[in-house]
Amino acid sequence: MGIADGGESWEVIASRTPFEGAKTAVRSEQVSMPDGSVVRRDYQVHPGSVCVLALDEDGGVLVLRQYRHPVRHKLWELPAGLLDVPGENPLHAAQRELYEEAHVKAEDWRVLVDFFASPGGSDEAVRIFLARGLSEAEGARYEVSEEEADMEIARVPLADLVRGVLEGRLGNPGLVTGALALSAALAAPGGLDALRPAQPPWPARPYEV
């Protein structure tokens, strides 16, 4: 089966939450180390996220350009959003984000890749879906606000995204991971048909189908 990550939890001696925001929080814990010492670990508590790599029939990837205040950049990104409800089905969340941010729906959904966004400082888990068979969604467009009101939308060839990542011009983690994962999947035996189905287990964020 090859190498694989595995769940493990070291003893927490004490835990407190010094900050709690609208969607995330900061937790401070005293953790027992293998050598017997106890150290403090502070990290962001995050509900988890989904991203959508929407691939059209011409090989274009749907991307959005959005302002991100913490890094003071406008970043090209994949449609993405939080798992707002504990136990929320990630596929349903991904479909919602693709509709709200791009007014697009897709016929074929697969899991492209799962990863932890910043495991040294956050418990955020991210699932990236591959969406194909794209078409415009029915009904009125979702009304956007705040950073999304200034959002740009484009369709970019995958090769251009991979080149932008490797040249250091694109840095959003979902886009970087998704573009490189899709490139690897296309080159692997079985191609995109070998990807996992749309609703496999996700131990990092368990959900009901």
mmCIF file of C-alpha atoms in Angstrom, residues 12-154:
data_model
loop_
_atom_site.group_PDB
_atom_site.id
_atom_site.type_symbol
_atom_site.label_atom_id
_atom_site.label_comp_id
_atom_site.label_asym_id
_atom_site.label_seq_id
_atom_site.Cartn_x
_atom_site.Cartn_y
_atom_site.Cartn_z
ATOM 1 C CA VAL A 12 -3.220 17.085 26.452
ATOM 2 C CA ILE A 13 -2.590 18.228 30.026
ATOM 3 C CA ALA A 14 -4.582 21.478 29.747
ATOM 4 C CA SER A 15 -6.510 23.303 27.050
ATOM 5 C CA ARG A 16 -8.035 26.772 26.712
ATOM 6 C CA THR A 17 -9.482 28.931 23.932
ATOM 7 C CA PRO A 18 -8.177 32.504 24.330
ATOM 8 C CA PHE A 19 -9.877 33.722 21.140
ATOM 9 C CA GLU A 20 -13.050 32.677 19.343
ATOM 10 C CA GLY A 21 -14.099 34.351 16.090
ATOM 11 C CA ALA A 22 -17.091 34.005 13.809
ATOM 12 C CA LYS A 23 -15.718 30.951 11.962
ATOM 13 C CA THR A 24 -12.414 29.984 13.595
ATOM 14 C CA ALA A 25 -10.775 30.077 17.008
ATOM 15 C CA VAL A 26 -7.343 29.867 18.630
ATOM 16 C CA ARG A 27 -6.650 27.035 21.039
ATOM 17 C CA SER A 28 -3.717 26.888 23.460
ATOM 18 C CA GLU A 29 -2.804 23.455 24.836
ATOM 19 C CA GLN A 30 -0.167 21.951 27.109
ATOM 20 C CA VAL A 31 0.961 18.734 25.398
ATOM 21 C CA SER A 32 2.969 15.864 26.885
ATOM 22 C CA MET A 33 6.013 15.025 24.716
ATOM 23 C CA PRO A 34 7.626 11.559 24.291
ATOM 24 C CA ASP A 35 10.611 12.662 26.406
ATOM 25 C CA GLY A 36 8.331 13.507 29.324
ATOM 26 C CA SER A 37 8.413 17.291 28.868
ATOM 27 C CA VAL A 38 5.257 19.379 28.548
ATOM 28 C CA VAL A 39 5.163 22.094 25.893
ATOM 29 C CA ARG A 40 2.640 24.697 24.810
ATOM 30 C CA ARG A 41 1.102 24.433 21.348
ATOM 31 C CA ASP A 42 -1.123 27.234 19.973
ATOM 32 C CA TYR A 43 -3.119 26.600 16.815
ATOM 33 C CA GLN A 44 -6.094 27.740 14.785
ATOM 34 C CA VAL A 45 -9.243 25.658 15.170
ATOM 35 C CA HIS A 46 -10.861 25.503 11.728
ATOM 36 C CA PRO A 47 -14.073 23.844 10.472
ATOM 37 C CA GLY A 48 -12.424 22.595 7.263
ATOM 38 C CA SER A 49 -12.676 23.680 3.641
ATOM 39 C CA VAL A 50 -13.558 22.459 0.176
ATOM 40 C CA CYS A 51 -12.164 23.586 -3.183
ATOM 41 C CA VAL A 52 -13.417 22.862 -6.687
ATOM 42 C CA LEU A 53 -11.149 22.376 -9.668
ATOM 43 C CA ALA A 54 -13.734 22.871 -12.407
ATOM 44 C CA LEU A 55 -12.330 21.592 -15.715
ATOM 45 C CA ASP A 56 -14.162 22.456 -18.944
ATOM 46 C CA GLU A 57 -14.239 20.429 -22.168
ATOM 47 C CA ASP A 58 -11.465 22.569 -23.681
ATOM 48 C CA GLY A 59 -9.075 21.885 -20.790
ATOM 49 C CA GLY A 60 -9.651 25.235 -19.109
ATOM 50 C CA VAL A 61 -9.730 25.527 -15.312
ATOM 51 C CA LEU A 62 -12.167 27.976 -13.729
ATOM 52 C CA VAL A 63 -10.272 30.328 -11.405
ATOM 53 C CA LEU A 64 -11.166 33.387 -9.344
ATOM 54 C CA ARG A 65 -9.023 36.380 -8.386
ATOM 55 C CA GLN A 66 -9.779 37.640 -4.890
ATOM 56 C CA TYR A 67 -8.212 39.984 -2.327
ATOM 57 C CA ARG A 68 -6.813 38.253 0.761
ATOM 58 C CA HIS A 69 -6.137 40.742 3.520
ATOM 59 C CA PRO A 70 -3.763 38.731 5.777
ATOM 60 C CA VAL A 71 -1.210 38.375 2.955
ATOM 61 C CA ARG A 72 -2.027 41.724 1.249
ATOM 62 C CA HIS A 73 -2.373 40.084 -2.150
ATOM 63 C CA LYS A 74 -4.962 39.443 -4.813
ATOM 64 C CA LEU A 75 -4.663 35.711 -5.402
ATOM 65 C CA TRP A 76 -5.898 33.490 -8.208
ATOM 66 C CA GLU A 77 -7.809 30.677 -6.521
ATOM 67 C CA LEU A 78 -10.183 27.792 -7.105
ATOM 68 C CA PRO A 79 -13.811 28.250 -6.018
ATOM 69 C CA ALA A 80 -13.730 27.344 -2.324
ATOM 70 C CA GLY A 81 -15.492 27.726 0.983
ATOM 71 C CA LEU A 82 -15.818 26.571 4.574
ATOM 72 C CA LEU A 83 -17.665 23.552 5.894
ATOM 73 C CA ASP A 84 -20.051 25.800 7.768
ATOM 74 C CA VAL A 85 -22.049 23.061 9.491
ATOM 75 C CA PRO A 86 -20.384 20.308 11.598
ATOM 76 C CA GLY A 87 -20.626 17.009 9.717
ATOM 77 C CA GLU A 88 -21.644 18.761 6.482
ATOM 78 C CA ASN A 89 -21.293 16.610 3.364
ATOM 79 C CA PRO A 90 -18.235 18.086 1.588
ATOM 80 C CA LEU A 91 -19.634 17.320 -1.875
ATOM 81 C CA HIS A 92 -22.736 19.376 -1.146
ATOM 82 C CA ALA A 93 -20.561 22.222 0.168
ATOM 83 C CA ALA A 94 -18.423 22.113 -2.999
ATOM 84 C CA GLN A 95 -21.483 22.199 -5.240
ATOM 85 C CA ARG A 96 -22.792 25.184 -3.296
ATOM 86 C CA GLU A 97 -19.504 27.082 -3.615
ATOM 87 C CA LEU A 98 -19.254 26.463 -7.369
ATOM 88 C CA TYR A 99 -22.769 27.829 -7.773
ATOM 89 C CA GLU A 100 -22.345 30.821 -5.482
ATOM 90 C CA GLU A 101 -18.936 31.955 -6.705
ATOM 91 C CA ALA A 102 -19.144 31.111 -10.423
ATOM 92 C CA HIS A 103 -22.846 30.351 -11.164
ATOM 93 C CA VAL A 104 -21.742 27.009 -12.608
ATOM 94 C CA LYS A 105 -22.915 23.424 -12.072
ATOM 95 C CA ALA A 106 -21.172 20.151 -12.968
ATOM 96 C CA GLU A 107 -22.342 16.674 -13.951
ATOM 97 C CA ASP A 108 -19.283 14.638 -12.922
ATOM 98 C CA TRP A 109 -17.619 14.939 -9.503
ATOM 99 C CA ARG A 110 -14.555 13.151 -8.108
ATOM 100 C CA VAL A 111 -12.177 13.718 -5.219
ATOM 101 C CA LEU A 112 -8.888 15.031 -6.556
ATOM 102 C CA VAL A 113 -6.844 15.332 -3.347
ATOM 103 C CA ASP A 114 -7.099 15.845 0.437
ATOM 104 C CA PHE A 115 -4.548 17.765 2.483
ATOM 105 C CA PHE A 116 -3.935 19.696 5.702
ATOM 106 C CA ALA A 117 -3.457 23.388 4.891
ATOM 107 C CA SER A 118 -0.905 24.207 7.610
ATOM 108 C CA PRO A 119 -0.620 21.306 10.076
ATOM 109 C CA GLY A 120 1.991 22.990 12.249
ATOM 110 C CA GLY A 121 -0.363 25.839 13.139
ATOM 111 C CA SER A 122 -3.918 24.882 12.180
ATOM 112 C CA ASP A 123 -6.188 21.824 12.138
ATOM 113 C CA GLU A 124 -7.740 22.924 8.809
ATOM 114 C CA ALA A 125 -8.393 19.963 6.487
ATOM 115 C CA VAL A 126 -9.071 20.638 2.802
ATOM 116 C CA ARG A 127 -10.705 18.431 0.178
ATOM 117 C CA ILE A 128 -10.320 19.388 -3.486
ATOM 118 C CA PHE A 129 -12.903 18.069 -5.914
ATOM 119 C CA LEU A 130 -12.542 17.684 -9.661
ATOM 120 C CA ALA A 131 -15.731 18.835 -11.398
ATOM 121 C CA ARG A 132 -16.399 18.126 -15.090
ATOM 122 C CA GLY A 133 -19.356 18.444 -17.439
ATOM 123 C CA LEU A 134 -19.737 22.130 -16.662
ATOM 124 C CA SER A 135 -22.701 24.298 -17.581
ATOM 125 C CA GLU A 136 -24.249 27.541 -16.377
ATOM 126 C CA ALA A 137 -26.461 27.146 -13.332
ATOM 127 C CA GLU A 138 -30.149 27.945 -13.538
ATOM 128 C CA GLY A 139 -31.824 30.880 -11.845
ATOM 129 C CA ALA A 140 -30.532 34.187 -10.577
ATOM 130 C CA ARG A 141 -26.905 34.664 -9.679
ATOM 131 C CA TYR A 142 -25.946 34.541 -6.024
ATOM 132 C CA GLU A 143 -25.518 38.047 -4.615
ATOM 133 C CA VAL A 144 -21.887 38.509 -3.543
ATOM 134 C CA SER A 145 -20.491 41.028 -1.059
ATOM 135 C CA GLU A 146 -17.296 42.134 0.721
ATOM 136 C CA GLU A 147 -14.124 40.723 -0.953
ATOM 137 C CA GLU A 148 -16.216 38.685 -3.389
ATOM 138 C CA ALA A 149 -17.817 41.831 -4.819
ATOM 139 C CA ASP A 150 -14.457 42.644 -6.445
ATOM 140 C CA MET A 151 -13.810 39.102 -7.664
ATOM 141 C CA GLU A 152 -12.624 38.324 -11.212
ATOM 142 C CA ILE A 153 -13.418 35.041 -12.997
ATOM 143 C CA ALA A 154 -11.372 33.403 -15.771
#
